[in-house]
Coordinates of C-alpha atoms and ligand atoms in Angstrom, one line a residue:
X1 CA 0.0 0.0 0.0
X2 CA 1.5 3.5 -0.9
X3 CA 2.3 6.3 1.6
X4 CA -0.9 8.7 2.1
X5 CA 0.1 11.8 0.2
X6 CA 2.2 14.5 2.1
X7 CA 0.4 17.5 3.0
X8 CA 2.6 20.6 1.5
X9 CA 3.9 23.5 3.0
X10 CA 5.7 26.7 1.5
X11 CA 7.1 29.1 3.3
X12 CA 8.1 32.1 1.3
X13 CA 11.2 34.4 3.0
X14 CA 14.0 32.9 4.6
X15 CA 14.5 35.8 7.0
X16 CA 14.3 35.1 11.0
X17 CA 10.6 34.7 11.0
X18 CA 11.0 32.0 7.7
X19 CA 13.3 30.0 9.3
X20 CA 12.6 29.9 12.8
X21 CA 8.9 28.3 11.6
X22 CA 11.5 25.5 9.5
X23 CA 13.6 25.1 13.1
X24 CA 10.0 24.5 14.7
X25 CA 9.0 22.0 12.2
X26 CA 12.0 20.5 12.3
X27 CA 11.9 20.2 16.0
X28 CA 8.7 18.9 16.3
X29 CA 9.3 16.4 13.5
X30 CA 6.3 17.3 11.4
X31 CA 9.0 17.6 8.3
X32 CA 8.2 13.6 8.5
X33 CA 4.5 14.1 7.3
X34 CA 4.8 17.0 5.8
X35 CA 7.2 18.6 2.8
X36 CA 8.5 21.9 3.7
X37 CA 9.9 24.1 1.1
X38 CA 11.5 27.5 1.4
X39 CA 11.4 29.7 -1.5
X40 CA 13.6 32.5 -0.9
X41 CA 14.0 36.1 -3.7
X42 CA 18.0 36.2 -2.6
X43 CA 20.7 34.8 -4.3
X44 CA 22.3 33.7 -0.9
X45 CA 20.8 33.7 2.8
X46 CA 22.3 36.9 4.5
X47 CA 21.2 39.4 7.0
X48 CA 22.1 42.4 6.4
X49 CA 22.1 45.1 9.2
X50 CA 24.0 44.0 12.4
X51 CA 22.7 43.2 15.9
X52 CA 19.2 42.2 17.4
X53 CA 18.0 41.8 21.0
X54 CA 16.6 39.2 22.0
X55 CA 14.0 39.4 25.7
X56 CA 13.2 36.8 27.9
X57 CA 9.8 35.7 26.1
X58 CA 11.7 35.3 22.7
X59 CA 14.7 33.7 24.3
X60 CA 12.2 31.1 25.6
X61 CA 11.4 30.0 22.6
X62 CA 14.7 29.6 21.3
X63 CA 15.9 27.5 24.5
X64 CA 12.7 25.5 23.7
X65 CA 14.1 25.1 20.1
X66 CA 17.3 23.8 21.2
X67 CA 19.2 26.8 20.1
X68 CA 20.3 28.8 23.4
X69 CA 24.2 27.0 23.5
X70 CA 24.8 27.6 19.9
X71 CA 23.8 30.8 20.3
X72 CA 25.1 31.5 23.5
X73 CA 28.7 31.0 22.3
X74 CA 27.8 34.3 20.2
X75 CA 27.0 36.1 23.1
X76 CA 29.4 39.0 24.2
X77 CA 32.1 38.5 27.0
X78 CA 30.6 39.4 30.7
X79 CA 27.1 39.2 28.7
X80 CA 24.2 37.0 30.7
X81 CA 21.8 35.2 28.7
X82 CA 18.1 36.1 29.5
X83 CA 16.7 34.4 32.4
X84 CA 13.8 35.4 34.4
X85 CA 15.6 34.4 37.7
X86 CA 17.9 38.1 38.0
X87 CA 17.9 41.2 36.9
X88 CA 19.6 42.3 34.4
X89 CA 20.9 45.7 32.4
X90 CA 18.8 46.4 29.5
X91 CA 20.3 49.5 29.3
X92 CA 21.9 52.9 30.0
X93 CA 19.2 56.2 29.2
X94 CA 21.0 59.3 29.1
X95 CA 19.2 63.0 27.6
X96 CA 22.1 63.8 25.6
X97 CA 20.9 66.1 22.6
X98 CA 23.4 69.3 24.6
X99 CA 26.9 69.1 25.6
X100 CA 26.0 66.8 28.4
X101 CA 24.9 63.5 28.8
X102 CA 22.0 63.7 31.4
X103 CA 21.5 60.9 33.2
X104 CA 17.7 59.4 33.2
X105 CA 18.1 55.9 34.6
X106 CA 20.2 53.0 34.2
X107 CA 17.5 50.6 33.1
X108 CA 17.8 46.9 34.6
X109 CA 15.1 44.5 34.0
X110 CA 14.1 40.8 35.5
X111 CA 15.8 38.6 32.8
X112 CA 18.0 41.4 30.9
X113 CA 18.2 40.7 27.4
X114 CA 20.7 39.6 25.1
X115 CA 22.3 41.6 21.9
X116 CA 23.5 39.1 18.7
X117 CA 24.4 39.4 15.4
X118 CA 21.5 38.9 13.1
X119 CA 24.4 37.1 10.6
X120 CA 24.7 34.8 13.8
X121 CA 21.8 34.0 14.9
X122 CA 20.3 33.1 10.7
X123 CA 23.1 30.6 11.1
X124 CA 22.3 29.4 13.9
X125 CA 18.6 28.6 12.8
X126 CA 20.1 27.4 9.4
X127 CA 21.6 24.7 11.4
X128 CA 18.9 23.8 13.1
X129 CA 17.0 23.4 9.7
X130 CA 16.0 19.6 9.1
X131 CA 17.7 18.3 6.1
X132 CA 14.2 17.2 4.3
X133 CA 13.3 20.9 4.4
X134 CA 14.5 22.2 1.0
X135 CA 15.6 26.1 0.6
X136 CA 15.1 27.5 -3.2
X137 CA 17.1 30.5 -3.6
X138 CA 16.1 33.1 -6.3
X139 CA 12.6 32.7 -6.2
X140 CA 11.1 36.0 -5.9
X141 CA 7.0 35.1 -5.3
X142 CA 5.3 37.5 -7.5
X143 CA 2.1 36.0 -7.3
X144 CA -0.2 33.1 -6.1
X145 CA -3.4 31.8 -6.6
X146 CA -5.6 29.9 -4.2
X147 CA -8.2 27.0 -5.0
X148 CA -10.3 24.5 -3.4
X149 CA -7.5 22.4 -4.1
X150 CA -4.1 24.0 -3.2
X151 CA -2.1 27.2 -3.8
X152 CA -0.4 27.6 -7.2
X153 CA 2.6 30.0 -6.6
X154 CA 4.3 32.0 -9.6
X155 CA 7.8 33.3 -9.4
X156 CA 9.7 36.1 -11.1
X157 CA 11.8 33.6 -12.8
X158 CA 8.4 32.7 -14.9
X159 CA 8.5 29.1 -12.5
X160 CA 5.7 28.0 -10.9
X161 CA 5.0 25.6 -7.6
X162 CA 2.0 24.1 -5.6
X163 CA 1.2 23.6 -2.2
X164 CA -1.5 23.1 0.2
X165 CA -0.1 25.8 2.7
X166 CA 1.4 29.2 2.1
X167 CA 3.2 30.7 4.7
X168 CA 4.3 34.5 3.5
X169 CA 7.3 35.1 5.7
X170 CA 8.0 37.6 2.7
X171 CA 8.8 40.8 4.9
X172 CA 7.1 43.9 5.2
X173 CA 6.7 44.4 1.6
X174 CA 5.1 40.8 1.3
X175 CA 3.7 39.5 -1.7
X176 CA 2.1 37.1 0.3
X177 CA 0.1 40.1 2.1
X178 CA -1.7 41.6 -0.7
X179 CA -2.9 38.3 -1.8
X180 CA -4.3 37.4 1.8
X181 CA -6.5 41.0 1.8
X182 CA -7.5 40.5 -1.9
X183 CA -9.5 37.1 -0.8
X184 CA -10.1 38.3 2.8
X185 CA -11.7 41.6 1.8
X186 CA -12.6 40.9 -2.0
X187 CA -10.7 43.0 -3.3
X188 CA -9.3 44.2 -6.6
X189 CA -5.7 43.9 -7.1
X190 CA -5.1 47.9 -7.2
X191 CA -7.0 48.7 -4.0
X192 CA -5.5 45.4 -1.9
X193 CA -1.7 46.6 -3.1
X194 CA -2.6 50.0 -1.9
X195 CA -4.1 48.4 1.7
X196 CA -0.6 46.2 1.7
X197 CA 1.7 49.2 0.9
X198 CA 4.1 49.7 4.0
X199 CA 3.5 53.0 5.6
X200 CA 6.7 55.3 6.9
X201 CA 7.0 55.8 10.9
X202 CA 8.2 59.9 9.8
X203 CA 11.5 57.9 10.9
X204 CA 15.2 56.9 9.0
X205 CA 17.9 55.3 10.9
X206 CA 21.3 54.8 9.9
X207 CA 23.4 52.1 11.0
X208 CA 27.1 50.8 11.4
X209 CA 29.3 48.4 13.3
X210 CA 32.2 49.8 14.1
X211 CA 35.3 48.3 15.4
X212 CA 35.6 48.7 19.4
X213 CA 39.5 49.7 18.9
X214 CA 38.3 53.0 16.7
X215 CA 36.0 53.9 19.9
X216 CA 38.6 53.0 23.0
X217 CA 41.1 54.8 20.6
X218 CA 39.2 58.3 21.1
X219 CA 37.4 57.9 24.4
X220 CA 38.9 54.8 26.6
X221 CA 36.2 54.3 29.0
X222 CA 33.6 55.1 26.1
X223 CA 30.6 53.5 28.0
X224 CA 29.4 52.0 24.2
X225 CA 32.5 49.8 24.9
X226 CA 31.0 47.6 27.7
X227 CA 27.0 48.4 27.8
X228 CA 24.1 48.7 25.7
X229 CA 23.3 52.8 25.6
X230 CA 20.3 54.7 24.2
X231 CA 21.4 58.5 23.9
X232 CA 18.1 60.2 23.3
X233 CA 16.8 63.6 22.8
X234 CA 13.9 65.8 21.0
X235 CA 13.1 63.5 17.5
X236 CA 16.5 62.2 17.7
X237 CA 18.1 59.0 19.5
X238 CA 20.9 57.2 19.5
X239 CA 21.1 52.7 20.2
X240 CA 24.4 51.5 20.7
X241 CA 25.5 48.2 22.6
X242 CA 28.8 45.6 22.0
X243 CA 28.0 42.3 19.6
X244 CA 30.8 40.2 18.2
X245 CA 32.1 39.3 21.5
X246 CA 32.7 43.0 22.2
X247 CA 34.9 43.9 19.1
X248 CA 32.5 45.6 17.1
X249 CA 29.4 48.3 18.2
X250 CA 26.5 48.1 16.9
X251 CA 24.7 51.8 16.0
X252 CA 21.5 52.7 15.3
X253 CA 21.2 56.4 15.1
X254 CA 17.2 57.3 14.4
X255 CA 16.2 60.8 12.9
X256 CA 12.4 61.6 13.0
X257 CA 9.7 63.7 11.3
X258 CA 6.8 63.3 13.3
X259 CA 4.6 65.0 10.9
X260 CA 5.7 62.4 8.0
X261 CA 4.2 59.6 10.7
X262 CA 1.6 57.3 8.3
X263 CA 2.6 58.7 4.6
X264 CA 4.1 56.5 2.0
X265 CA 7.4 56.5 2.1
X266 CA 9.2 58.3 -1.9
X267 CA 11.8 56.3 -3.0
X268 CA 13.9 53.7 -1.2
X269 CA 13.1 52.2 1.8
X270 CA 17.1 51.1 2.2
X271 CA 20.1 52.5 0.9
X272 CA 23.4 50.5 2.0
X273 CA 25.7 52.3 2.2
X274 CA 24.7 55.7 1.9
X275 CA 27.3 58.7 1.9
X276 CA 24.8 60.6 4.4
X277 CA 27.2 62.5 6.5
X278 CA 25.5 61.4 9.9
X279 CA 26.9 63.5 12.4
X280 CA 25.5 67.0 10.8
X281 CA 22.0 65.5 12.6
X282 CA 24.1 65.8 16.0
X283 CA 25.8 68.6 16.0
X284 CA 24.6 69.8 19.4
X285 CA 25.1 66.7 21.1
X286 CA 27.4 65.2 23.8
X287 CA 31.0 64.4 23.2
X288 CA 30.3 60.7 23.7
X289 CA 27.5 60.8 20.9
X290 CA 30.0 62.6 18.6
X291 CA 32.2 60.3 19.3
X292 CA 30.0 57.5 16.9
X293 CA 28.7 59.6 14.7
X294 CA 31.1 60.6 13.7
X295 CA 32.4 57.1 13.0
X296 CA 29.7 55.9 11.3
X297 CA 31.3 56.0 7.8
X298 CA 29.0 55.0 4.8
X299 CA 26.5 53.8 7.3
X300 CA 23.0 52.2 5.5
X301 CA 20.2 54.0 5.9
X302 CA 16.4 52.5 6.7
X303 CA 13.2 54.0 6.8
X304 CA 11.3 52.2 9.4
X305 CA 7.8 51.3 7.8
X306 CA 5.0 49.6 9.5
X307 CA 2.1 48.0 8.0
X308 CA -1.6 49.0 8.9
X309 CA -2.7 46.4 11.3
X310 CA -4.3 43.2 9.9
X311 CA -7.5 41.7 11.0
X312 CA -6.6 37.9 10.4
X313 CA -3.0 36.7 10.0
X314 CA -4.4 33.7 8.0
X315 CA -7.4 33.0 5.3
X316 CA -7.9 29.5 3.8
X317 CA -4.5 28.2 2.5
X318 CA -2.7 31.3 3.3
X319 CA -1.1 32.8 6.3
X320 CA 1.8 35.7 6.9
X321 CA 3.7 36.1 10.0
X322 CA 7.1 38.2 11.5
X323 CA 7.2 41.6 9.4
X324 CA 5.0 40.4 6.7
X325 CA 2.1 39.9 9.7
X326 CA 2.6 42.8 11.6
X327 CA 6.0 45.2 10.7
X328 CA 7.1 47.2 13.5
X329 CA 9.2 50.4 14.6
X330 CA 12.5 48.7 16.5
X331 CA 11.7 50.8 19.5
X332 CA 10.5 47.9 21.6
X333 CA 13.6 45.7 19.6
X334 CA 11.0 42.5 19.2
X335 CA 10.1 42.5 15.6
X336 CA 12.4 39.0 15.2
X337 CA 11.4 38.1 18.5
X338 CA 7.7 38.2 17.1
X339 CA 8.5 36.6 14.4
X340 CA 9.6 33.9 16.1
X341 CA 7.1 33.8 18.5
X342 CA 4.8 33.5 14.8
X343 CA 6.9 31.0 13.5
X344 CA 7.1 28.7 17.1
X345 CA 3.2 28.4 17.3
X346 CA 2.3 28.6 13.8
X347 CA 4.6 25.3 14.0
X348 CA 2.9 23.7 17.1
X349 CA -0.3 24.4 15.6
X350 CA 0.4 22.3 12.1
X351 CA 2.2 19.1 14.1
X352 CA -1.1 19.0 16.3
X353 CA -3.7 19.7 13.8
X354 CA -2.2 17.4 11.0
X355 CA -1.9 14.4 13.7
X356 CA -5.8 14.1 13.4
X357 CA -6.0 13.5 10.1
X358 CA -6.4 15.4 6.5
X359 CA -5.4 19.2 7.5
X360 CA -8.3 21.4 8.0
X361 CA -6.4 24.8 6.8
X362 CA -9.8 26.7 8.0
X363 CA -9.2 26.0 11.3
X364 CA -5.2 26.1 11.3
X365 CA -6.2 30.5 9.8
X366 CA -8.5 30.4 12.0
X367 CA -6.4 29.7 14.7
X368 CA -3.3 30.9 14.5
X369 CA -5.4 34.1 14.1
X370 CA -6.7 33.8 17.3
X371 CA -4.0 32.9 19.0
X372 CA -1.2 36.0 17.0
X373 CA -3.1 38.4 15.9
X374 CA -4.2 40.2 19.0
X375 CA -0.4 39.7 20.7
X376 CA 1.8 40.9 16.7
X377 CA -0.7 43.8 16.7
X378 CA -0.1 44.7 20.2
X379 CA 3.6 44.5 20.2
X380 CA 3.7 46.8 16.6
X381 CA 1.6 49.5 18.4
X382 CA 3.4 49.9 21.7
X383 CA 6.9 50.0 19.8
X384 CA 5.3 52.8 18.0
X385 CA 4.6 54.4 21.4
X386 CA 8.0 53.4 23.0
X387 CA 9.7 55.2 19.9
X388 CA 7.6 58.7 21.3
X389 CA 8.7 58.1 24.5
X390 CA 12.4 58.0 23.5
X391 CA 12.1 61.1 21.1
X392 CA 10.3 63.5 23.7
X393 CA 7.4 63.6 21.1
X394 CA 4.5 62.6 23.6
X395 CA 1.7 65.6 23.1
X396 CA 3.3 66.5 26.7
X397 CA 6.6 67.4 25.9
X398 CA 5.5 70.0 23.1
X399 CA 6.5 72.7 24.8
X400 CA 10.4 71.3 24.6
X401 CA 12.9 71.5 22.0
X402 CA 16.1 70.6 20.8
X403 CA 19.0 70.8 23.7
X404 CA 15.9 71.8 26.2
X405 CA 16.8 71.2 29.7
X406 CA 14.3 68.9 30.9
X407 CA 13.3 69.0 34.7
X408 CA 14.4 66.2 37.1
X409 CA 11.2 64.9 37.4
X410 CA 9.7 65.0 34.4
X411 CA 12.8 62.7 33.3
X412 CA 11.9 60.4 35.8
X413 CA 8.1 60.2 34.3
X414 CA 9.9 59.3 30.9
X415 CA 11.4 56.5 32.6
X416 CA 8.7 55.1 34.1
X417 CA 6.6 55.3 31.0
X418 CA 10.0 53.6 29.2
X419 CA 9.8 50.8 31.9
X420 CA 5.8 50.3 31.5
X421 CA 6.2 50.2 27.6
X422 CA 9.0 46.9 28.1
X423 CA 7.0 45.0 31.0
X424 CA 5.4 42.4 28.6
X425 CA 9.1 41.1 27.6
X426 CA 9.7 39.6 30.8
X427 CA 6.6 39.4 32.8
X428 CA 4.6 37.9 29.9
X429 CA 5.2 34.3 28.6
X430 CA 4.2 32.4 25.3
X431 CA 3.5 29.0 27.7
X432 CA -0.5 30.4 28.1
X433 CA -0.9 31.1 24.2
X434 CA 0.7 27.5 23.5
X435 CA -1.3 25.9 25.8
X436 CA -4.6 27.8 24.4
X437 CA -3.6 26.7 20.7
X438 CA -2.7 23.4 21.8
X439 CA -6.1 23.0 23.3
X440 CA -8.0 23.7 20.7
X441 CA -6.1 22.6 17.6
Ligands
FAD1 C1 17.3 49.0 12.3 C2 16.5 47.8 12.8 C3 16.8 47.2 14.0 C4 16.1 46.1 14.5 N1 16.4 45.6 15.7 C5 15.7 44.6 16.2 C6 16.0 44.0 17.5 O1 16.9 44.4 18.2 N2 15.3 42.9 17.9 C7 14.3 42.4 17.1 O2 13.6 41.4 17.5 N3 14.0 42.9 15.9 C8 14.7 44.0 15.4 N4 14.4 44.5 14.2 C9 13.3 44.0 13.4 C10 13.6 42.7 12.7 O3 14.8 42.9 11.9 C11 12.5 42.3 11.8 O4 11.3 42.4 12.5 C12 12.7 40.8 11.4 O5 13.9 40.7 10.7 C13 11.5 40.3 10.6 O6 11.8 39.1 10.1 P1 11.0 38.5 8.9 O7 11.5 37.1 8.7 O8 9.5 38.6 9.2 O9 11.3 39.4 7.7 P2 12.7 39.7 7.0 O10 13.8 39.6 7.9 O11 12.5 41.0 6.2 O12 12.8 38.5 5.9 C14 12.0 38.5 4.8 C15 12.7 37.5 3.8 O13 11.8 37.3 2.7 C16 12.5 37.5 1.5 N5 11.5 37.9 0.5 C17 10.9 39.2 0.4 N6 10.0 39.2 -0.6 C18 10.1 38.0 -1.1 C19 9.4 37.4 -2.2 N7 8.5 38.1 -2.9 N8 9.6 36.1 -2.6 C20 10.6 35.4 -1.9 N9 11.3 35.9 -0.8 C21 11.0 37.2 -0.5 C22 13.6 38.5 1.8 O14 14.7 38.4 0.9 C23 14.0 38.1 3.2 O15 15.0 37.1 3.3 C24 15.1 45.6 13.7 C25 14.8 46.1 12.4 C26 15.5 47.2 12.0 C27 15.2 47.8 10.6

C-alpha cells in the first residue's frame, strides 16, 4: 500500500521569522509528514544590518528550540543570557541632545536581554533546519493563486509551484500580504496593493558596526565599549550596545519627522551604504555621541515602515507572519522576537492539527489568528509608542525643544513610561498562548 500523500507546505522568505517556523518544524518532526519548502528572492541567505535583541519571552522560545548553546557562544564577554531568575541591564538612558549626557536611569530588568548578530543568529537557525526541508534561492513570489485544491505559486523567474499551505514570511513588503487581503476583503488587485503598501513611521535610521578599537582609541572608558546605551533627545536618539564578543558596536542612530508619521514613504526604503554624513544630525550633542557619529562611515540608511494592522494573520490556505504579519518600529527591539514567536506556534499548531487527520487549513487560519493576531498587533503599536517616549514627542513634551533642559522629574516620568512600555518582555510568557492553541487545535 502506498504512503498517504504528504500535506505541503511553503514558506516564502527565509529571513528570521521563515526559518525559525522551519527550526520549529523541524523540532517537532512534522517535516516527517509533511514537505517543507522554502522559496527565498535572494541569491544567498544573508542578513544584512547587524545586531538584534533578543528578551526573555523570545529567548524562551529559542531555549525551547534547542538553540540557546549555539547561540550563547555568540553572546558578548561578561554578557548573561536572558533568564527570568535576575535582573539584568537592559540598558543605559541618558538626555544627551546638549553638551551633556543627562543621566535618566540605568534601566535593569528581571531577565536582561541579550544583543546578537543577526548574521549569527540566521546561522544558527540554518543549522537547526532539518535536512528534508528544501531552501530554493532566487525565487522571488510575485504572485499566487488559491483553489479548493491548493495554492499555485508564480515566481519572477516565470517558475511555478504548488502547495496546500502558504506561509508568507515575505517581509514587510510581502507578496504574500496583498494576496491574503484580496481574498479576505474581495478586493481588486489595485485597491488590496494599496491596503498592503508599508506606511513610513516619519522615521530613518542609519546604522554601522564599528570596530571597538576605533572607539577606545578616542574615548577609553567610552561606556558603548562595555553596555548597551540609548542616547536620546527631541526627535532624535541614538542605540548603541557591544555584539561580536565585544569587538564591534552596533549603532542605530534614528532621525524623526513626526509629521511624516503614516505617509508613503518616496523612494527607497534602504540605501546601503549611503554617503549621508550622519553626524551633521548631532551637531549639538554630547562628546560621547559625537564620538559614533562621527564614526559611522557610509552607514546604511532604513526607513522604518509599518504595515496597517491586519485583521486575520491567515485565510484559507494562506497565512503571513514576522514583518509580513505585523511590521514594527525597532523601538520595543521585538520584531524577530515576534517573528519567532509567529513562527514557534504557527509550527505547534500544524504538528497538532495534521496528527488528526487530513489538514483542515480553516481551522489552522483560523487559529493561529486567534492565538497571534491580537499579541503581533499589540507588540507593533506599543513599539510605536516606545519610539515617542524616547524622542520627547508625547503631546506633553510639546513645549520642549532641541537641547531643552528637561526637569528632574519630568525625566523620571519618561522612565517610568519607558519601563511600562517593556514589561510584557519579561513578565509575559508564550507558555499560556501555546497551551490555548494546543487546546484547541
Ligand atoms: C534597524 C533595525 C533594528 C532592528 N532591531 C531589532 C532587534 O533588536 N530585535 C528584534 O527582535 N527585531 C529587530 N528589528 C526587526 C527585525 O529585523 C524584523 O522584524 C525581522 O527581521 C522580521 O523578520 P521576517 O523574517 O519577518 O522578515 P525579513 O527579515 O524582512 O525577511 C524576509 C525575507 O523574505 C525574503 N523575501 C521578500 N520578498 C520575497 C518574495 N516576494 N519572494 C521570496 N522571498 C522574499 C527576503 O529576501 C527576506 O529574506 C530591527 C529592524 C531594523 C530595521
Amino acid at each position: 500500500m502506498s504512503a498517504p500523500p504528504k500535506l505541503c507546505l511553503a514558506i516564502v522568505g527565509g529571513g528570521i521569522g521563515g526559518l525559525a517556523l522551519a527550526v520549529a518544524i523541524s523540532r517537532l518532526k512534522i517535516e516527517e509528514t509533511v514537505c517543507v519548502d522554502i522559496y527565498e528572492a535572494a541569491a544567498k541567505l544573508t542578513q544584512v544590518g547587524a545586531g538584534i535583541t533578543l528578551w526573555p519571552r523570545g529567548w524562551e522560545i529559542l531555549k525551547d528550540l534547542g538553540l540557546e548553546d549555539d547561540l550563547a557562544a555568540y553572546v558578548n564577554p561578561g554578557q548573561e543570557l536572558p533568564s527570568r531568575k535576575k535582573r539584568g541591564l537592559a540598558f543605559c538612558l541618558r538626555k544627551s541632545d546638549s553638551a551633556d549626557n543627562v543621566m535618566i536611569s540605568d534601566m535593569s530588568f528581571p531577565g536582561g536581554s541579550v544583543a546578537i548578530h543577526r548574521a549569527d543568529v540566521q546561522q544558527v537557525l540554518l543549522n537547526h533546519i532539518s535536512p528534508r526541508v528544501c531552501i530554493h534561492l532566487n525565487k522571488r513570489l510575485v504572485s499566487h493563486f488559491e483553489s479548493a485544491n491548493g495554492v499555485q505559486l508564480t515566481f519572477k523567474d516565470g517558475t511555478t509551484a504548488s502547495c496546500d499551505l502558504l506561509v508568507g514570511a515575505d517581509g514587510v513588503n510581502s507578496v504574500v500580504r496583498k494576496g491574503l487581503l484580496a481574498k479576505a476583503y474581495n478586493l481588486s488587485e489595485a485597491k488590496a496593493a494599496e491596503e498592503a503598501r508599508p506606511l513610513w513611521t516619519g522615521t530613518i535610521v542609519y546604522r554601522s558596526l564599528i570596530s571597538s578599537d576605533v572607539i577606545k582609541h578616542q574615548i577609553p572608558e567610552h561606556p558603548c565599549l562595555k553596555k548597551p546605551m540609548v542616547y536620546c533627545g527631541k526627535n532624535k536618539h541614538i542605540v548603541s550596545y557591544p555584539v561580536s564578543q565585544g569587538k564591534l558596536i552596533n549603532i542605530v542612530a534614528f532621525v524623526s519627522w513626526p509629521e511624516k508619521e503614516g505617509t508613503f514613504l518616496e523612494g527607497p526604503a534602504v540605501i546601503n551604504p549611503t554617503s549621508d554624513v550622519v553626524s551633521s544630525f548631532f551637531t549639538n550633542w554630547s562628546a560621547e555621541v559625537k564620538c559614533i557619529t562621527d564614526n559611522m562611515v557610509q552607514p546604511s540608511r532604513w526607513a522604518i515602515e509599518t504595515v496597517k494592522p491586519l485583521d486575520k494573520y491567515a485565510v484559507g490556505r494562506v497565512a503571513v507572519l514576522g514583518d509580513a504579519a505585523h511590521a514594527m518600529p525597532t523601538h520595543l527591539g521585538n520584531g524577530a522576537g515576534q517573528a519567532i514567536e509567529d513562527g514557534y506556534i504557527l509550527a505547534h499548531i500544524l504538528t497538532k492539527a495534521s496528527q488528526s487527520g487530513p489538514l483542515n487549513t480553516e481551522k489552522v487560519a483560523s487559529l493561529y489568528t486567534t492565538i497571534r493576531q491580537p499579541f503581533g498587533n499589540f507588540a507593533a503599536k506599543a513599539s510605536m509608542i516606545q519610539g515617542h517616549h524616547y524622542e520627547f514627542s508625547t503631546p506633553d513634551f510639546n513645549d520642549v525643544g532641541d537641547g531643552d533642559s528637561v526637569s528632574r522629574e519630568r525625566l523620571l516620568a519618561v522612565e517610568k513610561r519607558i519601563t511600562d512600555g517593556w514589561e510584557w518582555t519579561w513578565n509575559s510568557s508564550i507558555r499560556g498562548d501555546l497551551q490555548r492553541a494546543l487546546e484547541v487545535a
